[in-house]
Short mmCIF file of C-alpha atoms and ligand atoms in Angstrom, two decimals:
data_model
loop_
_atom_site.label_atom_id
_atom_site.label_comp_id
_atom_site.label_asym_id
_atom_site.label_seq_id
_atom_site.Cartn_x
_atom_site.Cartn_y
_atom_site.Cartn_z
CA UNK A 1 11.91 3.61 36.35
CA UNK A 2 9.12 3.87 33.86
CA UNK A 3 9.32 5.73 30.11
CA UNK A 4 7.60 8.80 29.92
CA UNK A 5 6.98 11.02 27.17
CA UNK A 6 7.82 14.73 26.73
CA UNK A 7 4.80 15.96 26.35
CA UNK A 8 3.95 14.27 29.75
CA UNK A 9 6.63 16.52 31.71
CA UNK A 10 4.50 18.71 34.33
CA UNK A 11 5.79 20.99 36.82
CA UNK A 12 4.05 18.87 39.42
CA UNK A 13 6.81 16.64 38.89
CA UNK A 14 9.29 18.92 39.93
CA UNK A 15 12.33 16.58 41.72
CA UNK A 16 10.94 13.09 40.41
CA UNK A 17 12.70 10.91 38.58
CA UNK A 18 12.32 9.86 34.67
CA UNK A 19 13.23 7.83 32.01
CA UNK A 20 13.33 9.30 28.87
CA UNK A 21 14.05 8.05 25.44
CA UNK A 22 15.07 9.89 22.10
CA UNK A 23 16.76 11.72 19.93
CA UNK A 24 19.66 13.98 20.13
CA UNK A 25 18.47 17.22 18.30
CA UNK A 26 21.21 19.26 19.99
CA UNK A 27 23.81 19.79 21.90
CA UNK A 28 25.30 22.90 23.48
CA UNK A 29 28.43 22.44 25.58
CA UNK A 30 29.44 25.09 27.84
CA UNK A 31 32.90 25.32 30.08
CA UNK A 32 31.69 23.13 32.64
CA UNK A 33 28.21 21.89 31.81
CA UNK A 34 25.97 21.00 28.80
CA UNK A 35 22.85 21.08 27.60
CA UNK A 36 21.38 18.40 24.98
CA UNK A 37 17.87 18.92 23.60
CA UNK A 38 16.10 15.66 23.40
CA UNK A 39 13.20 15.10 21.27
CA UNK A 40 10.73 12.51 21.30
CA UNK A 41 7.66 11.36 19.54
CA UNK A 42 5.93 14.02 21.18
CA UNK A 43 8.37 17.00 21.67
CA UNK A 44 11.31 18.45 23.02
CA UNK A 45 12.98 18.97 26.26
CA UNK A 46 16.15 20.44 27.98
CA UNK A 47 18.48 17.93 29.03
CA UNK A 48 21.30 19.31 31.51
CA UNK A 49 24.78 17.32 31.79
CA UNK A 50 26.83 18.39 34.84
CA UNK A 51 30.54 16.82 35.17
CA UNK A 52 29.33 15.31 38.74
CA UNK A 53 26.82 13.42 37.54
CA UNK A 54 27.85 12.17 34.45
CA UNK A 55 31.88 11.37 33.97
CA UNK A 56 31.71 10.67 30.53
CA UNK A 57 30.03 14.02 29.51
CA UNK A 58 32.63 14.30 26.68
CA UNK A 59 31.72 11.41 25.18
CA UNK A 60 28.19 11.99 25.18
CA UNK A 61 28.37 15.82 23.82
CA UNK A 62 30.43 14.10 21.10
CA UNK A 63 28.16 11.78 19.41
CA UNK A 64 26.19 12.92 16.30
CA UNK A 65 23.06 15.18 16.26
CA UNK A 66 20.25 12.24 15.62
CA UNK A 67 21.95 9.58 17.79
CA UNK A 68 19.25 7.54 19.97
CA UNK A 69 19.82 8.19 23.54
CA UNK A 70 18.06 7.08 26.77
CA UNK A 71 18.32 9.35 29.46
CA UNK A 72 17.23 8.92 33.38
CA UNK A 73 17.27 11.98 35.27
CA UNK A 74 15.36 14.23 37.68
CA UNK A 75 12.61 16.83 36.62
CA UNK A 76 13.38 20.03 37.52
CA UNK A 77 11.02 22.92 37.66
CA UNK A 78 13.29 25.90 37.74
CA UNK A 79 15.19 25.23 34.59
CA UNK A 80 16.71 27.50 32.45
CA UNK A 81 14.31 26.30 29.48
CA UNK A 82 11.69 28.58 27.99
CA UNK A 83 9.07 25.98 29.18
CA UNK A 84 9.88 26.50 32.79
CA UNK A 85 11.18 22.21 33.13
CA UNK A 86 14.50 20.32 32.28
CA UNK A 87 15.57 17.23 33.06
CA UNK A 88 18.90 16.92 34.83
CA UNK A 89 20.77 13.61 33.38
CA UNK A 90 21.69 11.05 36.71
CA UNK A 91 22.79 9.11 33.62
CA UNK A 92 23.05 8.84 29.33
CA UNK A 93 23.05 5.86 27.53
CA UNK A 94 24.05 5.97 23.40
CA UNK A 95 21.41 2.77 22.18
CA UNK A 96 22.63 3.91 18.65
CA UNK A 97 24.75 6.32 17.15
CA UNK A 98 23.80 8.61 13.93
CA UNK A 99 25.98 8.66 10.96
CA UNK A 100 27.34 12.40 9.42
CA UNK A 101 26.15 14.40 7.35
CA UNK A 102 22.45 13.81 7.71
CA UNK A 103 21.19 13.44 4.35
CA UNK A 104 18.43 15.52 5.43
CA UNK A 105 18.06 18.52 8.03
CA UNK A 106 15.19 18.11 11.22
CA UNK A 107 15.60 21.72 12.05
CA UNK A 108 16.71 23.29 9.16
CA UNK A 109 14.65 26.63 8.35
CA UNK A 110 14.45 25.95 4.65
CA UNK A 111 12.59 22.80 3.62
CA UNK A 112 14.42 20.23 1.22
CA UNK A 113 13.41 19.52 -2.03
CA UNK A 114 10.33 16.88 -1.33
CA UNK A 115 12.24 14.36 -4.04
CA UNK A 116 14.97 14.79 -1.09
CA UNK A 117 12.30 14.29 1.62
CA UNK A 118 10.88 11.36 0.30
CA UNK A 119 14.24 9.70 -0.40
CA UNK A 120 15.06 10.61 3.24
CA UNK A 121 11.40 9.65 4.19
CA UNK A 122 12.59 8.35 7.78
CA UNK A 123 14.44 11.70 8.47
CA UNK A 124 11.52 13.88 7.25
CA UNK A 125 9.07 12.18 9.63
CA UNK A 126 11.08 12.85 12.65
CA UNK A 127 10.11 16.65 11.86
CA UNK A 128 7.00 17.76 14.25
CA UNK A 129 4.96 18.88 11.15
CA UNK A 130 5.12 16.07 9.03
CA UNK A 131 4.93 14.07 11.79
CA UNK A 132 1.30 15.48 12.99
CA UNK A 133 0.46 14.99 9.18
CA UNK A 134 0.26 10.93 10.06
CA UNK A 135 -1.65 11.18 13.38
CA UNK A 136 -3.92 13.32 11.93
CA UNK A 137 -5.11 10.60 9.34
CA UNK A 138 -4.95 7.87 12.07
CA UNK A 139 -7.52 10.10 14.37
CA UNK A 140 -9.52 10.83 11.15
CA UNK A 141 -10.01 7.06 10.28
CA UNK A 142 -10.68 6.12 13.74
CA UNK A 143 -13.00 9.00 13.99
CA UNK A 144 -14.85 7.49 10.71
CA UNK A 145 -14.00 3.58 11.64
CA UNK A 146 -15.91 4.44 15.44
CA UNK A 147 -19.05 5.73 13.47
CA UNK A 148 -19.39 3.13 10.98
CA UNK A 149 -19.08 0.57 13.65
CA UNK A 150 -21.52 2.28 16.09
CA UNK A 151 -24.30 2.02 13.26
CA UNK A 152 -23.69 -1.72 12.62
CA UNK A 153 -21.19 -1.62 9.80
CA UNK A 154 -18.70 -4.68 10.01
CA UNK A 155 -15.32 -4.53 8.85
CA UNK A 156 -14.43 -6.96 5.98
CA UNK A 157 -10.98 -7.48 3.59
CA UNK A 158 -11.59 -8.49 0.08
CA UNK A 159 -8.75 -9.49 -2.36
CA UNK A 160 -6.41 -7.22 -3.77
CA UNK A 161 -5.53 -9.60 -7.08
CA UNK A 162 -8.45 -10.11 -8.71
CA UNK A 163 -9.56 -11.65 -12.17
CA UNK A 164 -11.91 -9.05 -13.42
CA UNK A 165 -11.49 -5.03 -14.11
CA UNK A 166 -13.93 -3.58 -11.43
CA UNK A 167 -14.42 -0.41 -13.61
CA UNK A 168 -13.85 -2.50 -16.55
CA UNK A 169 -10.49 -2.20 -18.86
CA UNK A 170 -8.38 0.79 -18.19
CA UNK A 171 -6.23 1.55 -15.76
CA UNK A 172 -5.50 -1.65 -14.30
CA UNK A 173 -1.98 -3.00 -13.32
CA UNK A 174 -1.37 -6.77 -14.13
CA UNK A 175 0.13 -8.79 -11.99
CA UNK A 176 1.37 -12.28 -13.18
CA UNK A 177 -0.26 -15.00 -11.32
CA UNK A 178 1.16 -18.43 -11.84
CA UNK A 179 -0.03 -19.18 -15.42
CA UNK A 180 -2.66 -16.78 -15.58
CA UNK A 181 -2.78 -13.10 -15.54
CA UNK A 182 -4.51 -11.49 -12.97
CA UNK A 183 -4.56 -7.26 -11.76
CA UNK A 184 -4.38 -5.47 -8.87
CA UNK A 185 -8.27 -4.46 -7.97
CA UNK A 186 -8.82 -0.69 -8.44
CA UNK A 187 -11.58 -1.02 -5.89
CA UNK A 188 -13.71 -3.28 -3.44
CA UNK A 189 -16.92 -2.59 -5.27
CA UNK A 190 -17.51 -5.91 -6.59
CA UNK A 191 -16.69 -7.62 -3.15
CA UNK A 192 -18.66 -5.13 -1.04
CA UNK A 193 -21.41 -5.73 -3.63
CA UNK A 194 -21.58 -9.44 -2.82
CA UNK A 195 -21.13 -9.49 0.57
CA UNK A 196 -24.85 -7.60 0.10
CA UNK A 197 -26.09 -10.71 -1.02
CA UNK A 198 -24.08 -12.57 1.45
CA UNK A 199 -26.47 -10.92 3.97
CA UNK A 200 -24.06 -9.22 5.83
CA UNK A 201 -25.87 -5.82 5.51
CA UNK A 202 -23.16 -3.60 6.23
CA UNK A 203 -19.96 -3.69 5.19
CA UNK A 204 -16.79 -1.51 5.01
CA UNK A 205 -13.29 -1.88 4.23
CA UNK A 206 -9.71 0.17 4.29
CA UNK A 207 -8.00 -0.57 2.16
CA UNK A 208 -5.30 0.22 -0.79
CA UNK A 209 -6.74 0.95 -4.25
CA UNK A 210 -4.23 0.97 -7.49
CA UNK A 211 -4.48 3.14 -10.71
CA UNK A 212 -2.10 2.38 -13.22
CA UNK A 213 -3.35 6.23 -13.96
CA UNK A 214 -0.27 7.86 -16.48
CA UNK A 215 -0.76 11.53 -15.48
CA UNK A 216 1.18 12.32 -12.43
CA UNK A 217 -1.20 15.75 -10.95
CA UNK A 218 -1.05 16.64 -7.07
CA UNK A 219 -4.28 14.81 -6.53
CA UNK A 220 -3.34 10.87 -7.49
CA UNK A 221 -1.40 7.95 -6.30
CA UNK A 222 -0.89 5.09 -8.03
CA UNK A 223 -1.92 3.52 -4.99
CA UNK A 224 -4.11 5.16 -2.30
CA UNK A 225 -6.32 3.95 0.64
CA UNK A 226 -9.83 3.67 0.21
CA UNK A 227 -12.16 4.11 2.81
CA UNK A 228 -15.44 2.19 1.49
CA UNK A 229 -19.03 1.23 2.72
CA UNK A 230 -21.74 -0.69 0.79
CA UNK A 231 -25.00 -1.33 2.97
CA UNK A 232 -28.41 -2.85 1.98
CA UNK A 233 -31.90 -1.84 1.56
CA UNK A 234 -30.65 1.43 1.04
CA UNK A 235 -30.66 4.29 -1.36
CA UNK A 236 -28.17 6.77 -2.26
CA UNK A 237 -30.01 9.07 0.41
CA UNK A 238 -29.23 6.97 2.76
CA UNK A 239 -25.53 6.50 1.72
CA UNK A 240 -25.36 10.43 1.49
CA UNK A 241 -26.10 10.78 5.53
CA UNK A 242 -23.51 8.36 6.25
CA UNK A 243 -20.88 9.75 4.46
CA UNK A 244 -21.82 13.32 5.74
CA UNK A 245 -21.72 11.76 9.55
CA UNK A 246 -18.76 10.17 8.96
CA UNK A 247 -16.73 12.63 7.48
CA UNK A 248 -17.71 14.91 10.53
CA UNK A 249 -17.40 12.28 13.03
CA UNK A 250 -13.49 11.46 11.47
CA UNK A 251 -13.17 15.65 11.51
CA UNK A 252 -14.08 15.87 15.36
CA UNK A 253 -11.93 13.20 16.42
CA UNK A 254 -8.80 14.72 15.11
CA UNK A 255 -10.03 17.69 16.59
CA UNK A 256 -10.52 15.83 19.90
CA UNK A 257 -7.09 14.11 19.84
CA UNK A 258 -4.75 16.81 17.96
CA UNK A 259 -6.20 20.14 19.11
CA UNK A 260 -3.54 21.46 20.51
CA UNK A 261 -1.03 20.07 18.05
CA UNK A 262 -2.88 21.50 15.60
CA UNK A 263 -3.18 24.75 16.86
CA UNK A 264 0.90 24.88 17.83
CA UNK A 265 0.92 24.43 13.97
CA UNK A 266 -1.41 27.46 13.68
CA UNK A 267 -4.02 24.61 12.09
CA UNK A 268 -7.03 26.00 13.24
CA UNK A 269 -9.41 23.01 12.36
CA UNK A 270 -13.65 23.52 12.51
CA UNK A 271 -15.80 20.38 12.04
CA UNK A 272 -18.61 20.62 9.49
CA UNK A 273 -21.71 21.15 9.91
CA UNK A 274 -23.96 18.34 8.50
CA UNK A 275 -26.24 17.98 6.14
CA UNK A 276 -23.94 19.24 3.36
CA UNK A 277 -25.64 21.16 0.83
CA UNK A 278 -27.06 18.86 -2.21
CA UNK A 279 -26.66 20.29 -5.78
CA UNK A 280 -27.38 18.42 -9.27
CA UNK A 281 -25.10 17.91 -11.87
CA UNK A 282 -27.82 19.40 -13.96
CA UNK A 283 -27.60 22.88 -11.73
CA UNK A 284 -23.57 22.98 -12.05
CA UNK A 285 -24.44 23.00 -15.69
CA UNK A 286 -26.71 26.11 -15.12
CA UNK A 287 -23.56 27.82 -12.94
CA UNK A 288 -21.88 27.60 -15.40
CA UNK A 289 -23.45 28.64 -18.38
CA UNK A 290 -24.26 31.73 -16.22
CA UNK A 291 -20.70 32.19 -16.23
CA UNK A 292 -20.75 32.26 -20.10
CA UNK A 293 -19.39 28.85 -20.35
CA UNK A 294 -21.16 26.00 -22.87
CA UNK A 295 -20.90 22.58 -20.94
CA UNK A 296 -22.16 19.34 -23.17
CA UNK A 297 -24.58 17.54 -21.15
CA UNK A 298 -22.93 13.65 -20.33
CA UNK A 299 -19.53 14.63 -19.75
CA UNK A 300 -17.26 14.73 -16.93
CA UNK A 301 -16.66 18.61 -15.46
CA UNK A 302 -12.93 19.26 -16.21
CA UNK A 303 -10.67 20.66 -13.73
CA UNK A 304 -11.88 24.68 -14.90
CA UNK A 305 -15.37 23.95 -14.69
CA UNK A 306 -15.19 22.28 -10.87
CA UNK A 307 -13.16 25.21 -9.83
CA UNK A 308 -16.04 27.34 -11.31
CA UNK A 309 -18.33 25.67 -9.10
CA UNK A 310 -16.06 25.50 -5.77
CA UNK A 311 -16.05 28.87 -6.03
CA UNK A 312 -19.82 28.83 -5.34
CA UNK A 313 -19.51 26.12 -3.10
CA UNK A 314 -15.81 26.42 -1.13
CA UNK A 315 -16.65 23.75 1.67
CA UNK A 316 -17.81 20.59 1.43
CA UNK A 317 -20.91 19.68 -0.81
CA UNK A 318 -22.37 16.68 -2.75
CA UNK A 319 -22.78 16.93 -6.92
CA UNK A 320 -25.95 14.52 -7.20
CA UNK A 321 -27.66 13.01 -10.26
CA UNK A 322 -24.60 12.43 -12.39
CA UNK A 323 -24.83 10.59 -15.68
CA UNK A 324 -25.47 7.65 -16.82
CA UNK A 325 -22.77 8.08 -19.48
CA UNK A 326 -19.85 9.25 -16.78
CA UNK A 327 -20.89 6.26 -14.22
CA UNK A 328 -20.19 3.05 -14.14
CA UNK A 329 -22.48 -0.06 -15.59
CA UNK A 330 -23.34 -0.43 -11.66
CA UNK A 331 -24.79 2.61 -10.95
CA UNK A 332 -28.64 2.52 -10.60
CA UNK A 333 -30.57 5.06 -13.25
CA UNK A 334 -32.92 7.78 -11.92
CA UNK A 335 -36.32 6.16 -12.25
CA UNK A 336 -38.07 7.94 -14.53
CA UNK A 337 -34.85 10.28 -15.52
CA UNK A 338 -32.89 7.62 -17.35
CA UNK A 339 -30.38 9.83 -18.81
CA UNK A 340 -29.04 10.32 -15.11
CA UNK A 341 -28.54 8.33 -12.10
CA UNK A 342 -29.11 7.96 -7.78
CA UNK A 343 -25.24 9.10 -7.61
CA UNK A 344 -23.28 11.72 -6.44
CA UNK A 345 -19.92 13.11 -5.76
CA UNK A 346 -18.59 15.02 -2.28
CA UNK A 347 -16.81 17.62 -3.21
CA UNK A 348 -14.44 20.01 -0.95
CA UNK A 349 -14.47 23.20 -3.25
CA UNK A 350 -13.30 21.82 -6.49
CA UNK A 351 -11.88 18.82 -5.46
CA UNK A 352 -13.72 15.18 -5.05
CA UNK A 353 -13.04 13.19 -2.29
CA UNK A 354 -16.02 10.24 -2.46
CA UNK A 355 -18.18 9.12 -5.59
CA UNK A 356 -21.12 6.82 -4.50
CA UNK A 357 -24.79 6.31 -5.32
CA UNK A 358 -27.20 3.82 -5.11
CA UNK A 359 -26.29 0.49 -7.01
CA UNK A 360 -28.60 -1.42 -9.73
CA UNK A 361 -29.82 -5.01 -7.69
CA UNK A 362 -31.63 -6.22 -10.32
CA UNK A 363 -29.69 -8.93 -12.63
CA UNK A 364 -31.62 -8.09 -15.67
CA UNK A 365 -31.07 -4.16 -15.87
CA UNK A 366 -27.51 -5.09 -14.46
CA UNK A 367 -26.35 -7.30 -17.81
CA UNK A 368 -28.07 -4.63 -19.55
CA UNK A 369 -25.66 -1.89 -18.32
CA UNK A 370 -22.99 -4.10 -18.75
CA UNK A 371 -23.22 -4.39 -22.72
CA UNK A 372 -24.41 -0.34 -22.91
CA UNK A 373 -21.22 0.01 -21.67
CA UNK A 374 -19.51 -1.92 -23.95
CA UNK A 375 -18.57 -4.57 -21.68
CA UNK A 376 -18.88 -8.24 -21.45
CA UNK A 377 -21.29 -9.88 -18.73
CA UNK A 378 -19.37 -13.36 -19.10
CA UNK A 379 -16.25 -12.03 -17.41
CA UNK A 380 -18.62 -10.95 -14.52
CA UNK A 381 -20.08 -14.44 -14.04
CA UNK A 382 -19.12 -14.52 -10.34
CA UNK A 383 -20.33 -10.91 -9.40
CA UNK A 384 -23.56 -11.39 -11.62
CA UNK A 385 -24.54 -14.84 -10.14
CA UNK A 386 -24.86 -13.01 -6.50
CA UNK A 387 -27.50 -10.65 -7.93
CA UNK A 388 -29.59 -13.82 -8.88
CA UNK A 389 -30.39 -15.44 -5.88
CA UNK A 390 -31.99 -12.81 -3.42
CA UNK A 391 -29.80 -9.36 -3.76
CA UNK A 392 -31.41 -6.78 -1.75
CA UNK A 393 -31.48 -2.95 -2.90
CA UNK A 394 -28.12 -1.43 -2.00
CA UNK A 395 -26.28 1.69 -2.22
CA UNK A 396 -22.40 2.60 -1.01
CA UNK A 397 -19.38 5.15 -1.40
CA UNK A 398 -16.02 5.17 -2.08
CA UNK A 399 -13.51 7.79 -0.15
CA UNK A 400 -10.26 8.75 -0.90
CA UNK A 401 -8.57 8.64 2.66
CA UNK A 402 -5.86 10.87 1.54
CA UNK A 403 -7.91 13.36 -0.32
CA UNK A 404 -9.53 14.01 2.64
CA UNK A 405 -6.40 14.28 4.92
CA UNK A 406 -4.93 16.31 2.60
CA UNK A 407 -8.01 18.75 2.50
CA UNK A 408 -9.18 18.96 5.93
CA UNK A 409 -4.98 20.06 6.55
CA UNK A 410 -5.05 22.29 3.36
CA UNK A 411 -1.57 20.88 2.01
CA UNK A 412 -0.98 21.39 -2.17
CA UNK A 413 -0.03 17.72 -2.52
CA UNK A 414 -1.62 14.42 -1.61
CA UNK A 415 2.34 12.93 -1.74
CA UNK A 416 2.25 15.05 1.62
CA UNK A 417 -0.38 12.69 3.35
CA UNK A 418 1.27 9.76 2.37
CA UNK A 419 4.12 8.37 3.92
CA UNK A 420 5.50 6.47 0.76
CA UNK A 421 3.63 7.29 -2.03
CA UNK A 422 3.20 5.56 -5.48
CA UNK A 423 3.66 7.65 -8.49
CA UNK A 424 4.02 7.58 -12.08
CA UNK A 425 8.15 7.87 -11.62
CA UNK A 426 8.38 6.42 -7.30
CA UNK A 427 8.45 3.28 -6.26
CA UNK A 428 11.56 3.41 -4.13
CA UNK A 429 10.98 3.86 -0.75
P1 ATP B 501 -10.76 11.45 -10.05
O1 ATP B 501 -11.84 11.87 -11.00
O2 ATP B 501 -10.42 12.47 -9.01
O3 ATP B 501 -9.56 10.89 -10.76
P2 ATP B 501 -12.27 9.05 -9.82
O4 ATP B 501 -13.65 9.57 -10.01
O5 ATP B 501 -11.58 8.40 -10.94
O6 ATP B 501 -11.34 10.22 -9.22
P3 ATP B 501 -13.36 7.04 -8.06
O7 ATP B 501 -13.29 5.82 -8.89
O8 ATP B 501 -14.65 7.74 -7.96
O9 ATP B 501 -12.23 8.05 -8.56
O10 ATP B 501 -12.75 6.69 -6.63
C1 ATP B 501 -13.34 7.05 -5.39
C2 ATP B 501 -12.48 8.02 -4.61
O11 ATP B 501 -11.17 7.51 -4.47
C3 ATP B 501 -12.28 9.35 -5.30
O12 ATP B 501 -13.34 10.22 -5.01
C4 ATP B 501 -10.98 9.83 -4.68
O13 ATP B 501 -11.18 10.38 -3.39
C5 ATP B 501 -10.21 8.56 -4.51
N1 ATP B 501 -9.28 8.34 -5.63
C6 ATP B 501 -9.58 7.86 -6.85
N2 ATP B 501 -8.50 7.77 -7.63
C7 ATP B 501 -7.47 8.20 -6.86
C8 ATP B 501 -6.07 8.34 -7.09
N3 ATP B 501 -5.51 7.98 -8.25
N4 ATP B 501 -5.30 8.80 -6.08
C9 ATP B 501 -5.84 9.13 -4.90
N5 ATP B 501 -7.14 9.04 -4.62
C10 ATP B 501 -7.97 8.57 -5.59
MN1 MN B 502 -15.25 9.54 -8.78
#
């Protein structure tokens, strides 16, 4: 008999047999016979126990709520059950009993704590919601992996301990690495950057980020999932169509796959329209000194200021020409604008979810930046010595994955969209 999921169950079934595998959510015993509701990875169905057909029935309506249970059984369109099918059990089998008291509720009406929900992280994910949370990302990266690959990106893994500070200092969590000391990389940039000179073209990678960042806000991890792209003889303009395409392409996948999830959820999803609107860092400046604030040009906007803005600008939108002094030493300067650079931000109202721009190629003007920004070139050695040999003019991105999950399902805290998350105080699950 083959496994088939809840969600599968069709009245045109009506009288075939199933298999079906699950949880024990509840169980309602009557005089003579009972009813079990049985969820699955995909929902929740009726199961009816009659005395005839199963002889241990007592046993079975014993067991815990959140015992695993396999049940065979015949589909039956006339049931009792508000959605018109139940299964009627030709037999139960207990795979694995659930201990008592749940630490956590699945159906309880009032949430947990989420310290509680995290601790019980395998209990909170049986709930539909949080559940959906975690297909959701999976259709929104395959949404965004299917683009990049359909306009020739390849799919690389660079190393996570590294010897040098990609941003250069702070921030960084050292690891101990035989006799030397080493850090977890903050980010592929320097990787993706050679891989440019490698001649690969395009390349992007998924994969975790850390920030030994102290503050603990509703927007960080320690460790998060980077979505990131560099290609070559490109500019920022370029990189800025990409990332617009593939946010929208990641956005109409989940609403391809989860529509009707969603909308159960009342998650009514639209997919962007592309291109996103394009202001400068130098015209936030102007918002907001219309708003009576002062802003000092060459600093980051605080948290006030970009909720200023996303209140001009609630969807998504790209902050260009940032900086020199707020980007890093491999961020290419504006020809003939050198106080700012070929970078930008997308922003969802007032919060970022990618920083990118186009990068410096040339190895001169790159050792420069290095030593404006107080840095030292000779810790670079290996990154610098790729820009030396034939480095073609490149630009990139990096994307929070969970910063956009957690915007495009409007949820207050990016510890939602991850299923273990790294914080100043969690490590444990
Ligand atoms: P922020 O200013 O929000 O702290 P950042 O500018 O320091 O971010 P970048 O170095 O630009 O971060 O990283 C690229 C992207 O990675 C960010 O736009 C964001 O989506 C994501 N990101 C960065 N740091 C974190 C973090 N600590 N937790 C989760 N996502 C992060
Ligand atoms: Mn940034």
């Amino acid at each position: 008999m083959e496994r088939i999921y809840i969600r599968d169950l069709r009245h045109s079934m009506d009288n075939s047999e199933a298999e079906l595998n699950g949880w024990i959510q509840e169980v309602r015993k009557l005089k003579k016979i009972s009813f079990l509701i049985l969820r699955d990875s995909t929902g929740t169905v009726q199961v009816t126990l009659k005395p005839e057909n199963i002889p241990d029935i007592d046993f079975i309506t014993g067991v815990n709520r959140e015992s695993v249970i396999s049940v065979r059984g015949t589909v039956t369109k006339e049931g009792v059950a508000k959605s018109g099918i139940e299964v009627v059990a030709k037999s139960v089998k207990i795979l694995n009993q659930a201990g008592t008291p749940l630490p956590l509720g699945i159906t309880d009406p009032v949430e947990a704590d989420f310290d509680t929900r995290l601790n019980n992280r395998f209990l909170d994910l049986r709930k539909p919601d949080k559940h959906l949370i975690f297909r959701v990302e999976s259709s929104l990266l395959w949404g965004i992996r299917k683009f990049l690959m359909s306009n020739d990106f390849i799919e690389v893994h660079t190393p996570k301990i590294v010897a040098a500070a990609t941003e250069g200092g702070a921030d960084l969590f050292r690891v101990q690495y035989f006799e030397k000391n080493a850090y977890l990389n903050q980010s592929p940039q320097l990787y993706k950057e050679i891989l440019i000179s490698g001649g690969i073209d395009r390349v992007f990678e998924v994969g975790p980020a850390f920030r030994a960042e102290e503050h603990n806000t509703v927007r960080h991890l320690n460790e998060f999932t980077s979505v990131d792209i560099e290609m070559a003889f490109s500019d920022h303009n370029d990189a800025m169509k990409m990332l617009e395409n593939a946010v929208r392409s990641g956005i109409q996948e989940v609403v391809d796959k989860n529509n009707e999830s969603l909308e159960l959820h009342g998650i009514h999803l639209k997919v962007p329209d592309v291109p996103f609107p394009r202001i400068t860092y130098r015209d936030c400046i102007s918002i907001l000194e219309k708003e009576g604030q002062s802003v000092a040009f060459g600093e980051d906007f605080t948290p006030e200021q970009l909720r200023e803005i996303g209140k001009k600008f609630p969807d998504f939108y790209f902050i260009t020409e940032w900086p020199s002094s707020v980007r890093p030493f491999y961020t290419m300067p504006k020809p003939g604008d050198d106080e700012v650079t070929n970078s930008y931000d997308l922003q969802f109202g007032e919060k970022e979810i990618t920083s990118g721009a186009q990068r410096v190629h040339d190895p001169e003007l790159l050792e420069k930046r290095f030593r404006q920004k107080g840095l030292d070139p000779s810790a670079f050695e290996f990154y610098i010595k790729a820009f030396k040999y034939g480095m073609p003019p490149h630009a990139g991105w990096g994307l929070g994955l969970e910063r956009l999950s957690m915007i495009i399902l409007n949820l207050p805290n990016i510890r939602e969209v991850t299923l273990f998350p790294r914080d100043r105080t969690r490590i444990v699950p």
